[in-house]
PDB file of C-alpha atoms in Angstrom:
ATOM      1  CA  UNK A   4      11.323  13.615 -13.679  1.00 74.00           C
ATOM      2  CA  UNK A   5      10.376   9.940 -12.497  1.00 75.00           C
ATOM      3  CA  UNK A   6      10.822   8.136 -15.767  1.00 89.00           C
ATOM      4  CA  UNK A   7       7.801   7.282 -16.445  1.00 95.00           C
ATOM      5  CA  UNK A   8       5.912   9.184 -19.186  1.00 96.00           C
ATOM      6  CA  UNK A   9       2.224   9.272 -19.255  1.00 97.00           C
ATOM      7  CA  UNK A  10       0.188  11.417 -22.421  1.00 97.00           C
ATOM      8  CA  UNK A  11      -1.539  13.515 -22.703  1.00 97.00           C
ATOM      9  CA  UNK A  12      -1.756  15.482 -19.521  1.00 96.00           C
ATOM     10  CA  UNK A  13      -5.001  16.509 -19.729  1.00 97.00           C
ATOM     11  CA  UNK A  14      -8.271  14.730 -21.629  1.00 97.00           C
ATOM     12  CA  UNK A  15     -11.668  16.064 -22.134  1.00 98.00           C
ATOM     13  CA  UNK A  16     -14.105  14.225 -23.791  1.00 98.00           C
ATOM     14  CA  UNK A  17     -17.831  14.010 -23.851  1.00 98.00           C
ATOM     15  CA  UNK A  18     -19.818  10.971 -22.399  1.00 98.00           C
ATOM     16  CA  UNK A  19     -20.133   7.558 -25.008  1.00 98.00           C
ATOM     17  CA  UNK A  20     -16.584   8.766 -26.122  1.00 98.00           C
ATOM     18  CA  UNK A  21     -13.764   6.503 -25.877  1.00 98.00           C
ATOM     19  CA  UNK A  22     -10.354   7.665 -25.356  1.00 98.00           C
ATOM     20  CA  UNK A  23      -6.971   6.405 -25.230  1.00 98.00           C
ATOM     21  CA  UNK A  24      -4.064   6.766 -22.525  1.00 98.00           C
ATOM     22  CA  UNK A  25      -0.465   6.107 -22.874  1.00 98.00           C
ATOM     23  CA  UNK A  26       2.739   5.389 -20.494  1.00 98.00           C
ATOM     24  CA  UNK A  27       6.338   4.662 -21.021  1.00 97.00           C
ATOM     25  CA  UNK A  28       7.356   3.063 -18.329  1.00 94.00           C
ATOM     26  CA  UNK A  29      10.579   3.662 -17.149  1.00 91.00           C
ATOM     27  CA  UNK A  30      13.787   2.087 -19.337  1.00 88.00           C
ATOM     28  CA  UNK A  31      14.332  -1.640 -17.866  1.00 84.00           C
ATOM     29  CA  UNK A  32      10.984  -1.974 -15.856  1.00 88.00           C
ATOM     30  CA  UNK A  33       9.105  -4.743 -17.429  1.00 88.00           C
ATOM     31  CA  UNK A  34       5.773  -4.390 -15.010  1.00 90.00           C
ATOM     32  CA  UNK A  35       3.158  -1.691 -15.746  1.00 94.00           C
ATOM     33  CA  UNK A  36       0.181  -0.802 -13.300  1.00 95.00           C
ATOM     34  CA  UNK A  37      -2.743   1.324 -13.726  1.00 97.00           C
ATOM     35  CA  UNK A  38      -4.334   3.061 -11.205  1.00 97.00           C
ATOM     36  CA  UNK A  39      -7.814   5.767 -10.907  1.00 97.00           C
ATOM     37  CA  UNK A  40      -7.958   8.511  -8.658  1.00 97.00           C
ATOM     38  CA  UNK A  41     -11.266   9.837  -8.067  1.00 93.00           C
ATOM     39  CA  UNK A  42     -12.719  11.686  -5.481  1.00 85.00           C
ATOM     40  CA  UNK A  43     -15.278   9.246  -4.331  1.00 82.00           C
ATOM     41  CA  UNK A  44     -13.372   6.115  -5.192  1.00 82.00           C
ATOM     42  CA  UNK A  45     -10.056   7.571  -3.963  1.00 89.00           C
ATOM     43  CA  UNK A  46      -6.993   5.690  -5.559  1.00 93.00           C
ATOM     44  CA  UNK A  47      -7.640   2.100  -6.707  1.00 95.00           C
ATOM     45  CA  UNK A  48      -6.049  -0.510  -8.886  1.00 95.00           C
ATOM     46  CA  UNK A  49      -7.898  -0.876 -12.223  1.00 97.00           C
ATOM     47  CA  UNK A  50      -4.275  -3.515 -13.897  1.00 96.00           C
ATOM     48  CA  UNK A  51      -0.964  -4.777 -14.190  1.00 94.00           C
ATOM     49  CA  UNK A  52       1.151  -6.217 -17.083  1.00 94.00           C
ATOM     50  CA  UNK A  53       3.888  -7.940 -16.837  1.00 89.00           C
ATOM     51  CA  UNK A  54       6.234  -8.196 -20.443  1.00 89.00           C
ATOM     52  CA  UNK A  55       3.466  -7.996 -22.405  1.00 92.00           C
ATOM     53  CA  UNK A  56       1.027 -10.442 -20.778  1.00 92.00           C
ATOM     54  CA  UNK A  57      -2.270  -9.517 -17.871  1.00 93.00           C
ATOM     55  CA  UNK A  58      -0.523 -10.206 -14.465  1.00 90.00           C
ATOM     56  CA  UNK A  59      -3.594  -8.507 -12.107  1.00 91.00           C
ATOM     57  CA  UNK A  60      -6.631  -7.287 -12.003  1.00 94.00           C
ATOM     58  CA  UNK A  61      -8.381  -5.299  -9.838  1.00 93.00           C
ATOM     59  CA  UNK A  62     -11.528  -2.513 -10.078  1.00 85.00           C
ATOM     60  CA  UNK A  63     -11.278  -2.434 -13.769  1.00 94.00           C
ATOM     61  CA  UNK A  64     -14.833  -1.650 -15.507  1.00 95.00           C
ATOM     62  CA  UNK A  65     -15.685  -4.282 -18.371  1.00 96.00           C
ATOM     63  CA  UNK A  66     -15.842  -0.776 -20.476  1.00 97.00           C
ATOM     64  CA  UNK A  67     -12.214  -0.671 -19.920  1.00 97.00           C
ATOM     65  CA  UNK A  68      -9.308  -2.522 -21.181  1.00 97.00           C
ATOM     66  CA  UNK A  69      -5.551  -2.592 -21.646  1.00 97.00           C
ATOM     67  CA  UNK A  70      -2.877  -3.845 -23.061  1.00 97.00           C
ATOM     68  CA  UNK A  71       1.218  -3.708 -22.880  1.00 97.00           C
ATOM     69  CA  UNK A  72       3.002  -3.967 -26.155  1.00 96.00           C
ATOM     70  CA  UNK A  73       6.126  -5.310 -27.453  1.00 95.00           C
ATOM     71  CA  UNK A  74       8.579  -2.286 -26.674  1.00 94.00           C
ATOM     72  CA  UNK A  75       6.871  -2.184 -22.889  1.00 94.00           C
ATOM     73  CA  UNK A  76       4.175   0.738 -23.226  1.00 96.00           C
ATOM     74  CA  UNK A  77       1.244   0.287 -22.371  1.00 98.00           C
ATOM     75  CA  UNK A  78      -2.464   1.798 -23.279  1.00 98.00           C
ATOM     76  CA  UNK A  79      -5.336   1.822 -20.944  1.00 98.00           C
ATOM     77  CA  UNK A  80      -8.595   2.363 -22.973  1.00 98.00           C
ATOM     78  CA  UNK A  81     -11.618   3.650 -21.928  1.00 98.00           C
ATOM     79  CA  UNK A  82     -14.968   3.252 -24.352  1.00 97.00           C
ATOM     80  CA  UNK A  83     -18.565   4.290 -23.585  1.00 98.00           C
ATOM     81  CA  UNK A  84     -17.509   7.149 -21.201  1.00 98.00           C
ATOM     82  CA  UNK A  85     -19.651   8.603 -18.460  1.00 97.00           C
ATOM     83  CA  UNK A  86     -19.494  11.621 -16.029  1.00 96.00           C
ATOM     84  CA  UNK A  87     -18.102   8.995 -13.474  1.00 95.00           C
ATOM     85  CA  UNK A  88     -14.819   8.172 -15.282  1.00 96.00           C
ATOM     86  CA  UNK A  89     -13.857  11.492 -14.704  1.00 97.00           C
ATOM     87  CA  UNK A  90     -10.833  10.810 -12.886  1.00 97.00           C
ATOM     88  CA  UNK A  91      -7.096  10.676 -12.575  1.00 97.00           C
ATOM     89  CA  UNK A  92      -5.165   8.181 -13.987  1.00 98.00           C
ATOM     90  CA  UNK A  93      -2.050   6.684 -12.797  1.00 97.00           C
ATOM     91  CA  UNK A  94       0.523   4.816 -14.614  1.00 97.00           C
ATOM     92  CA  UNK A  95       3.697   3.099 -12.290  1.00 95.00           C
ATOM     93  CA  UNK A  96       6.081   0.463 -12.936  1.00 93.00           C
ATOM     94  CA  UNK A  97       8.556  -1.556 -11.728  1.00 88.00           C
ATOM     95  CA  UNK A  98      11.155  -3.965 -11.611  1.00 78.00           C
ATOM     96  CA  UNK A  99      11.182  -7.308 -11.986  1.00 64.00           C
ATOM     97  CA  UNK A 100      12.130  -8.014  -8.074  1.00 59.00           C
ATOM     98  CA  UNK A 101      11.949  -5.861  -5.306  1.00 54.00           C
ATOM     99  CA  UNK A 102      14.637  -6.050  -3.562  1.00 57.00           C
ATOM    100  CA  UNK A 103      17.720  -6.896  -6.495  1.00 56.00           C
ATOM    101  CA  UNK A 104      20.706  -5.515  -7.533  1.00 51.00           C
ATOM    102  CA  UNK A 105      18.041  -3.175 -10.529  1.00 52.00           C
ATOM    103  CA  UNK A 106      15.543  -2.416  -8.199  1.00 58.00           C
ATOM    104  CA  UNK A 107      14.582   1.120  -8.339  1.00 56.00           C
ATOM    105  CA  UNK A 108      11.225   0.728  -6.600  1.00 71.00           C
ATOM    106  CA  UNK A 109       7.818   1.344  -7.818  1.00 81.00           C
ATOM    107  CA  UNK A 110       7.363   4.695  -9.633  1.00 89.00           C
ATOM    108  CA  UNK A 111       4.688   6.503 -10.574  1.00 94.00           C
ATOM    109  CA  UNK A 112       3.860   8.867 -13.562  1.00 95.00           C
ATOM    110  CA  UNK A 113       2.171  12.250 -13.328  1.00 95.00           C
ATOM    111  CA  UNK A 114      -0.876  11.107 -14.430  1.00 96.00           C
ATOM    112  CA  UNK A 115      -3.586  12.062 -17.201  1.00 97.00           C
ATOM    113  CA  UNK A 116      -6.565  14.147 -16.010  1.00 97.00           C
ATOM    114  CA  UNK A 117      -9.210  12.835 -17.603  1.00 98.00           C
ATOM    115  CA  UNK A 118     -12.247  14.928 -17.493  1.00 97.00           C
ATOM    116  CA  UNK A 119     -16.004  13.818 -19.012  1.00 97.00           C
ATOM    117  CA  UNK A 120     -19.049  16.261 -20.005  1.00 97.00           C
TER     118      UNK A 120
ATOM    119  CA  UNK B  22      -8.673  -9.047   0.830  1.00 82.00           C
ATOM    120  CA  UNK B  23      -6.335  -6.100   2.319  1.00 87.00           C
ATOM    121  CA  UNK B  24      -7.836  -2.864   3.708  1.00 94.00           C
ATOM    122  CA  UNK B  25      -6.255   0.416   5.261  1.00 97.00           C
ATOM    123  CA  UNK B  26      -6.946   2.688   7.033  1.00 97.00           C
ATOM    124  CA  UNK B  27      -6.145   6.213   7.775  1.00 97.00           C
ATOM    125  CA  UNK B  28      -8.585   7.544  10.163  1.00 96.00           C
ATOM    126  CA  UNK B  29      -7.396  11.015  10.446  1.00 97.00           C
ATOM    127  CA  UNK B  30      -8.675  12.892   7.075  1.00 96.00           C
ATOM    128  CA  UNK B  31      -6.652  16.232   7.828  1.00 97.00           C
ATOM    129  CA  UNK B  32      -3.347  17.344  10.112  1.00 97.00           C
ATOM    130  CA  UNK B  33      -1.753  20.453  10.577  1.00 97.00           C
ATOM    131  CA  UNK B  34       1.714  21.721  12.452  1.00 98.00           C
ATOM    132  CA  UNK B  35       3.653  24.827  12.329  1.00 98.00           C
ATOM    133  CA  UNK B  36       6.649  24.975  10.472  1.00 98.00           C
ATOM    134  CA  UNK B  37       9.557  22.833  12.358  1.00 97.00           C
ATOM    135  CA  UNK B  38       7.506  21.083  14.717  1.00 98.00           C
ATOM    136  CA  UNK B  39       6.750  17.185  14.573  1.00 98.00           C
ATOM    137  CA  UNK B  40       3.640  15.811  13.464  1.00 98.00           C
ATOM    138  CA  UNK B  41       2.485  11.591  13.329  1.00 98.00           C
ATOM    139  CA  UNK B  42      -0.026  10.589  10.391  1.00 98.00           C
ATOM    140  CA  UNK B  43      -1.664   7.469  11.307  1.00 98.00           C
ATOM    141  CA  UNK B  44      -2.478   4.058   8.990  1.00 98.00           C
ATOM    142  CA  UNK B  45      -3.865   0.588  10.485  1.00 98.00           C
ATOM    143  CA  UNK B  46      -4.406  -2.113   7.667  1.00 98.00           C
ATOM    144  CA  UNK B  47      -5.354  -5.099   8.114  1.00 96.00           C
ATOM    145  CA  UNK B  48      -4.028  -8.572   6.266  1.00 94.00           C
ATOM    146  CA  UNK B  49      -4.037 -12.471   6.728  1.00 92.00           C
ATOM    147  CA  UNK B  50      -0.577 -11.850   4.722  1.00 89.00           C
ATOM    148  CA  UNK B  51       2.947 -12.481   6.671  1.00 86.00           C
ATOM    149  CA  UNK B  52       5.034 -11.285   4.037  1.00 84.00           C
ATOM    150  CA  UNK B  53       4.628  -7.395   2.408  1.00 89.00           C
ATOM    151  CA  UNK B  54       5.350  -3.927   1.967  1.00 89.00           C
ATOM    152  CA  UNK B  55       3.912  -1.137   3.126  1.00 94.00           C
ATOM    153  CA  UNK B  56       4.473   2.531   1.781  1.00 94.00           C
ATOM    154  CA  UNK B  57       4.260   6.067   2.616  1.00 96.00           C
ATOM    155  CA  UNK B  58       3.770   8.001  -0.877  1.00 95.00           C
ATOM    156  CA  UNK B  59       2.847  12.059  -0.875  1.00 96.00           C
ATOM    157  CA  UNK B  60       1.163  13.646  -2.965  1.00 96.00           C
ATOM    158  CA  UNK B  61       1.468  17.506  -3.539  1.00 95.00           C
ATOM    159  CA  UNK B  62      -0.912  19.741  -5.109  1.00 92.00           C
ATOM    160  CA  UNK B  63       1.282  19.130  -8.224  1.00 91.00           C
ATOM    161  CA  UNK B  64      -0.922  15.506  -8.331  1.00 91.00           C
ATOM    162  CA  UNK B  65       2.420  13.413  -8.546  1.00 92.00           C
ATOM    163  CA  UNK B  66       3.216  10.350  -6.424  1.00 94.00           C
ATOM    164  CA  UNK B  67       6.029  10.261  -4.508  1.00 93.00           C
ATOM    165  CA  UNK B  68       7.562   7.502  -2.430  1.00 92.00           C
ATOM    166  CA  UNK B  69       8.448   8.897   0.932  1.00 94.00           C
ATOM    167  CA  UNK B  70       9.231   5.488   2.797  1.00 93.00           C
ATOM    168  CA  UNK B  71       9.459   2.021   2.480  1.00 91.00           C
ATOM    169  CA  UNK B  72       8.988  -0.894   4.893  1.00 92.00           C
ATOM    170  CA  UNK B  73       9.506  -4.499   4.682  1.00 88.00           C
ATOM    171  CA  UNK B  74       7.376  -6.359   6.964  1.00 89.00           C
ATOM    172  CA  UNK B  75      10.027  -8.833   7.631  1.00 87.00           C
ATOM    173  CA  UNK B  76      12.035  -5.998   8.726  1.00 87.00           C
ATOM    174  CA  UNK B  77      12.079  -5.563  12.751  1.00 86.00           C
ATOM    175  CA  UNK B  78      13.957  -2.100  12.560  1.00 92.00           C
ATOM    176  CA  UNK B  79      11.708   0.893  11.611  1.00 95.00           C
ATOM    177  CA  UNK B  80      12.530   2.564   8.572  1.00 93.00           C
ATOM    178  CA  UNK B  81      13.718   5.888   7.991  1.00 94.00           C
ATOM    179  CA  UNK B  82      14.920   8.686   5.617  1.00 92.00           C
ATOM    180  CA  UNK B  83      16.180  11.525   6.648  1.00 95.00           C
ATOM    181  CA  UNK B  84      13.064  13.750   8.231  1.00 97.00           C
ATOM    182  CA  UNK B  85      10.635  10.790   7.998  1.00 97.00           C
ATOM    183  CA  UNK B  86      10.380   7.877   9.992  1.00 97.00           C
ATOM    184  CA  UNK B  87       7.844   5.447  10.871  1.00 97.00           C
ATOM    185  CA  UNK B  88       6.989   3.320  13.769  1.00 97.00           C
ATOM    186  CA  UNK B  89       6.150  -0.038  12.506  1.00 97.00           C
ATOM    187  CA  UNK B  90       4.091  -2.188  14.995  1.00 96.00           C
ATOM    188  CA  UNK B  91       3.269  -5.841  12.821  1.00 95.00           C
ATOM    189  CA  UNK B  92       1.141  -7.679  15.285  1.00 94.00           C
ATOM    190  CA  UNK B  93      -0.913  -4.510  15.639  1.00 96.00           C
ATOM    191  CA  UNK B  94      -0.597  -3.847  11.999  1.00 96.00           C
ATOM    192  CA  UNK B  95      -0.099  -0.320  12.579  1.00 97.00           C
ATOM    193  CA  UNK B  96       2.665   1.817  10.439  1.00 97.00           C
ATOM    194  CA  UNK B  97       2.242   5.928  11.081  1.00 98.00           C
ATOM    195  CA  UNK B  98       4.760   8.109   9.873  1.00 98.00           C
ATOM    196  CA  UNK B  99       6.562  10.506  11.707  1.00 98.00           C
ATOM    197  CA  UNK B 100       7.684  13.860   9.724  1.00 98.00           C
ATOM    198  CA  UNK B 101      10.138  15.880  11.878  1.00 98.00           C
ATOM    199  CA  UNK B 102      11.201  19.730  11.391  1.00 98.00           C
ATOM    200  CA  UNK B 103       8.173  19.999   8.903  1.00 98.00           C
ATOM    201  CA  UNK B 104       8.599  22.220   6.108  1.00 98.00           C
ATOM    202  CA  UNK B 105       6.293  24.168   4.005  1.00 97.00           C
ATOM    203  CA  UNK B 106       6.943  21.586   1.295  1.00 96.00           C
ATOM    204  CA  UNK B 107       5.686  18.952   3.093  1.00 97.00           C
ATOM    205  CA  UNK B 108       2.133  20.356   2.441  1.00 97.00           C
ATOM    206  CA  UNK B 109       0.283  17.773   0.520  1.00 97.00           C
ATOM    207  CA  UNK B 110      -1.946  14.791   1.019  1.00 97.00           C
ATOM    208  CA  UNK B 111      -0.051  11.564   2.443  1.00 98.00           C
ATOM    209  CA  UNK B 112      -1.288   8.069   1.427  1.00 97.00           C
ATOM    210  CA  UNK B 113      -0.229   4.885   3.209  1.00 97.00           C
ATOM    211  CA  UNK B 114      -0.387   1.631   1.027  1.00 96.00           C
ATOM    212  CA  UNK B 115       0.127  -1.950   1.089  1.00 95.00           C
ATOM    213  CA  UNK B 116       1.745  -4.568  -1.686  1.00 90.00           C
ATOM    214  CA  UNK B 117       1.197  -8.173  -0.531  1.00 85.00           C
ATOM    215  CA  UNK B 118       4.919  -9.983  -1.926  1.00 77.00           C
ATOM    216  CA  UNK B 119       3.908 -11.817  -5.181  1.00 71.00           C
ATOM    217  CA  UNK B 120       5.297 -14.207  -6.964  1.00 60.00           C
ATOM    218  CA  UNK B 121       7.757 -15.919  -5.030  1.00 55.00           C
ATOM    219  CA  UNK B 122       7.711 -13.362  -2.192  1.00 49.00           C
ATOM    220  CA  UNK B 123      10.150 -10.702  -3.743  1.00 54.00           C
ATOM    221  CA  UNK B 124       7.704  -9.446  -6.949  1.00 68.00           C
ATOM    222  CA  UNK B 125       6.458  -6.197  -6.960  1.00 79.00           C
ATOM    223  CA  UNK B 126       2.163  -6.226  -7.047  1.00 84.00           C
ATOM    224  CA  UNK B 127      -0.605  -4.212  -6.722  1.00 90.00           C
ATOM    225  CA  UNK B 128      -0.806  -1.050  -4.304  1.00 93.00           C
ATOM    226  CA  UNK B 129      -4.029  -0.955  -1.659  1.00 95.00           C
ATOM    227  CA  UNK B 130      -3.954   2.275  -0.601  1.00 96.00           C
ATOM    228  CA  UNK B 131      -5.838   4.297   2.448  1.00 97.00           C
ATOM    229  CA  UNK B 132      -7.876   7.198   1.820  1.00 96.00           C
ATOM    230  CA  UNK B 133      -5.258   9.805   2.511  1.00 96.00           C
ATOM    231  CA  UNK B 134      -4.743  12.248   5.466  1.00 97.00           C
ATOM    232  CA  UNK B 135      -4.183  16.163   3.877  1.00 97.00           C
ATOM    233  CA  UNK B 136      -1.112  17.414   5.850  1.00 98.00           C
ATOM    234  CA  UNK B 137      -0.685  21.408   6.147  1.00 98.00           C
ATOM    235  CA  UNK B 138       2.176  23.258   7.289  1.00 98.00           C
ATOM    236  CA  UNK B 139       1.892  26.416   8.295  1.00 97.00           C
ATOM    237  CA  UNK B 140       4.837  29.511   8.772  1.00 96.00           C
TER     238      UNK B 140
END
């Protein structure tokens, strides 16, 4: 167990629908990152939150949005789903400062496999 | 923007032998981290080894070591005494220093190398 919890593990939904993926970071980590892994695009960074605020944005579609709540868990919302959104979605968390006393590294959850049919 | 290239889509090695996976990257940054991650069939992303760009000494973790050539922008992973459990997809990844130089940021991944260890 990496300490980063993602739910659900698997999700099958129809085109046009909306889903929410959830991530609980490792205890004490303030940063949460979302990544998408697909066959054609590989592993791509979507978005980062730090202590509730958006910190960096990557190749995230407008149909996708995310937020981080006061208890530091994060949700990734995917709407108007298309077949091409089928992928493995990873959440990762990290400590505030690399190399610091509480630096346990950059840890990934086990992912949510989304299948759009 | 940074790019990471893994030129070997697939590699294979016999158990107990040594294998080297290649990675090159392109960046204008001077301070950054480089990582190798392992993704076994379970799909979990597992950190194998990390290298800080300012350190000249190559990182090692048990059977895993890297050859970091900053000027050449090369970061290869050597796996010694290969084991069946090393069979996995291996990703090279780049992270630039952000927020004053010691904060984590986004990872940029290569396309991955599938490593198969044969008995």
